């Protein structure tokens, strides 16, 4: 299945995408994760991308589209994939249309995850991430047993550089201006399902799974 997840930063796209990718046995393609991986490995692309990410701005399209194009051409994407965080601009969407055309592929469905800005700000400002294994926590809603320490691997919990209030507000503004117009861009030509993510994470997972025709969201951790 070829899927795209749309939605503002902080709606839980990334975590839902991980579960869905596992259940469908398709690769999870997150441009944010790819950039963060480059940053950790201190590549030229990583250094360039970080300048924008830390400010809550979009990485320029020139740097972004080629990564996605080469990723989609890899063997493991032939039977499906989940795009998460790409496209984020109309320009990127036009580019994606071209790449999929070339590869003779079509998107099967878009899942648009919806949440109000206030809840997003609360979620992102309380988010903590394990520096070692990437597990995601929230200081109120999903606190670890021991403050600052990962339940799974005992790694240190850190705050993402772009999860401070000022940068979160900038990321939301960028979403409303640049990314939200994608909803209208795809409406009518690709099947789109809206999923509210205002309840628990598990409830959202159930809705996402049933949108793609999977019965149960039970995936072993
Ligand atoms: P979030 O959805 O919470 O903002 P992501 O990991 O998807 O988290 O993105 C983090 C940052 O990476 C973005 O704020 C942006 O700077 C950069 N980024 C990710 N994907 C793209 C993209 N498709 N185009 C431009 N910049 C991107
Ligand atoms: Zn951990």
XYZ file of C-alpha atoms and ligand atoms in Angstrom:
249
model
C 0.000 0.000 0.000
C 1.273 3.484 -0.907
C 0.320 5.938 1.780
C 0.919 9.547 2.673
C 0.408 11.019 6.127
C -0.501 14.685 6.276
C -0.934 16.863 9.332
C 0.701 19.572 11.383
C 3.861 18.948 13.412
C 2.968 17.381 16.743
C -0.185 15.541 15.699
C 1.622 12.228 16.117
C 2.230 11.445 12.459
C 5.659 9.984 13.043
C 4.670 7.581 15.828
C 1.581 6.425 13.934
C 3.668 5.938 10.802
C 6.087 3.666 12.650
C 3.269 1.349 13.811
C 1.560 1.364 10.444
C 4.784 0.620 8.563
C 5.387 -2.368 10.813
C 1.843 -3.684 10.392
C 1.888 -3.261 6.611
C 5.539 -4.347 6.221
C 6.424 -1.324 4.133
C 9.201 1.227 4.654
C 8.509 4.399 6.637
C 9.956 7.381 4.786
C 10.284 10.398 7.056
C 12.243 13.337 5.675
C 12.615 14.688 9.225
C 14.206 11.395 10.346
C 16.468 11.357 7.296
C 17.678 14.893 8.035
C 18.205 14.096 11.731
C 20.229 11.048 10.724
C 22.430 13.277 8.539
C 22.839 15.698 11.451
C 23.960 12.910 13.793
C 26.441 11.723 11.167
C 27.630 15.283 10.600
C 27.265 15.174 6.808
C 27.255 18.304 4.618
C 23.534 17.868 4.025
C 23.007 17.509 7.774
C 24.888 20.723 8.537
C 22.867 22.626 5.952
C 19.500 21.140 7.015
C 20.132 21.834 10.687
C 20.319 25.584 10.092
C 16.672 25.537 9.011
C 15.355 22.835 11.331
C 16.612 24.487 14.504
C 14.702 27.625 13.523
C 11.508 25.741 12.699
C 11.804 26.616 9.024
C 11.504 24.265 6.071
C 14.673 22.860 4.562
C 14.831 24.198 0.979
C 13.115 22.049 -1.642
C 16.382 21.533 -3.607
C 17.840 19.660 -0.662
C 14.683 17.719 0.089
C 13.245 16.405 -3.153
C 16.306 14.496 -4.369
C 16.480 12.535 -1.109
C 12.903 11.392 -1.534
C 13.325 10.568 -5.216
C 16.291 8.284 -4.584
C 14.572 6.695 -1.589
C 11.438 5.854 -3.605
C 13.570 4.199 -6.283
C 15.024 1.683 -3.846
C 13.839 -1.929 -4.057
C 12.064 -1.998 -0.718
C 9.622 0.687 -1.907
C 8.346 -1.312 -4.852
C 5.520 -2.902 -2.880
C 4.525 0.181 -0.935
C 5.688 2.859 1.474
C 4.484 5.438 3.960
C 5.472 9.030 3.314
C 5.648 11.043 6.536
C 6.532 14.743 6.469
C 6.841 14.854 2.714
C 5.547 16.692 0.741
C 5.333 19.861 2.802
C 4.979 22.415 0.007
C 2.987 22.553 -3.228
C 6.291 22.545 -5.071
C 7.294 19.280 -3.388
C 3.894 17.795 -4.222
C 4.330 18.660 -7.910
C 7.743 17.037 -7.799
C 6.325 13.935 -6.133
C 3.652 13.638 -8.828
C 6.431 13.542 -11.416
C 8.526 10.943 -9.598
C 5.532 8.658 -9.004
C 4.556 9.058 -12.648
C 8.037 8.013 -13.751
C 7.886 4.997 -11.464
C 4.348 4.211 -12.667
C 3.085 4.354 -9.106
C -0.005 5.911 -7.589
C -0.838 6.845 -4.030
C -3.562 4.614 -2.600
C -4.582 6.886 0.229
C -3.772 9.967 2.262
C -4.410 10.011 5.980
C -4.823 13.556 7.219
C -4.300 13.714 10.979
C -6.119 16.631 12.578
C -5.498 18.408 15.901
C -6.017 21.972 17.146
C -3.017 24.292 17.578
C -3.348 24.622 21.383
C -3.086 20.854 21.893
C -0.186 20.691 19.459
C 1.777 23.305 21.411
C 1.138 21.420 24.639
C 2.202 18.102 23.153
C 5.379 19.360 21.542
C 6.585 21.475 24.443
C 6.222 18.491 26.812
C 7.749 15.964 24.425
C 10.943 14.199 25.441
C 12.885 11.736 23.341
C 15.321 9.002 24.312
C 18.739 9.983 22.986
C 19.652 6.310 22.637
C 16.618 4.461 21.197
C 14.338 7.273 20.017
C 11.351 6.317 22.221
C 8.965 9.241 22.685
C 7.607 10.449 26.054
C 5.569 13.371 27.357
C 6.277 14.963 30.733
C 2.568 14.809 31.711
C 0.732 12.417 29.398
C 3.352 9.706 29.040
C 5.909 10.253 31.769
C 8.724 7.721 32.207
C 8.919 5.789 35.505
C 12.073 7.714 36.421
C 12.285 11.348 35.369
C 14.672 11.911 32.481
C 15.376 8.205 31.942
C 14.031 5.926 29.213
C 11.897 3.026 30.484
C 13.053 0.811 27.640
C 16.806 1.270 27.488
C 17.726 3.573 30.417
C 18.980 6.145 27.900
C 18.840 9.861 28.657
C 15.652 11.720 27.704
C 16.267 14.930 25.819
C 14.170 17.682 24.273
C 14.383 18.043 20.515
C 16.149 21.277 19.549
C 13.020 22.478 17.697
C 10.559 21.597 20.498
C 10.837 24.932 22.351
C 7.760 27.183 22.398
C 9.067 29.865 20.033
C 10.129 27.345 17.398
C 6.921 25.348 17.786
C 4.859 28.457 17.015
C 7.019 29.092 13.930
C 6.593 25.472 12.759
C 2.806 25.789 13.109
C 2.790 29.019 11.122
C 4.838 27.350 8.404
C 2.387 24.437 8.423
C -0.651 26.692 7.977
C 0.975 28.722 5.207
C 2.933 26.129 3.248
C 1.633 22.632 4.019
C -2.081 22.927 4.725
C -2.821 23.922 1.095
C -1.784 20.364 0.164
C -5.146 19.139 1.470
C -6.956 20.979 -1.325
C -4.247 20.013 -3.778
C -4.992 16.304 -3.250
C -8.739 16.448 -2.544
C -10.731 14.821 -5.271
C -7.787 13.071 -6.903
C -6.442 10.912 -4.080
C -8.638 9.229 -1.490
C -8.244 11.173 1.753
C -9.359 10.175 5.231
C -9.371 12.683 8.107
C -8.421 11.259 11.485
C -8.886 13.329 14.648
C -6.016 12.825 17.082
C -7.579 14.594 20.078
C -8.019 11.386 22.130
C -5.351 8.991 23.351
C -2.540 7.799 21.121
C -4.076 4.293 21.049
C -7.457 5.593 19.904
C -5.798 7.456 17.051
C -3.888 4.310 16.104
C -7.163 2.362 15.910
C -8.675 4.997 13.619
C -5.591 5.063 11.398
C -5.531 1.277 11.168
C -9.206 1.004 10.306
C -8.756 3.735 7.648
C -6.357 1.437 5.798
C -8.506 -1.647 6.381
C -6.479 -3.210 9.190
C -8.642 -4.586 11.973
C -6.499 -4.452 15.051
C -3.689 -2.137 15.978
C -2.089 -4.832 18.117
C 1.536 -4.848 17.073
C 4.114 -6.395 19.319
C 6.478 -3.726 20.669
P 7.548 17.714 12.776
O 6.490 17.160 11.861
O 7.261 17.455 14.219
O 7.928 19.132 12.496
P 9.624 16.362 11.261
O 10.619 15.400 11.764
O 8.668 15.901 10.223
O 8.866 16.874 12.552
O 10.375 17.660 10.672
C 11.323 18.364 11.425
C 11.941 19.473 10.571
O 12.625 18.884 9.451
C 10.956 20.450 9.932
O 10.593 21.493 10.808
C 11.771 20.941 8.734
O 12.728 21.889 9.116
C 12.508 19.697 8.293
N 11.761 18.954 7.257
C 11.242 17.695 7.367
N 10.612 17.322 6.240
C 10.714 18.376 5.378
C 10.261 18.643 4.055
N 9.528 17.737 3.362
N 10.569 19.842 3.501
C 11.283 20.761 4.161
N 11.733 20.592 5.420
C 11.460 19.416 6.032
Zn 15.524 4.461 25.109
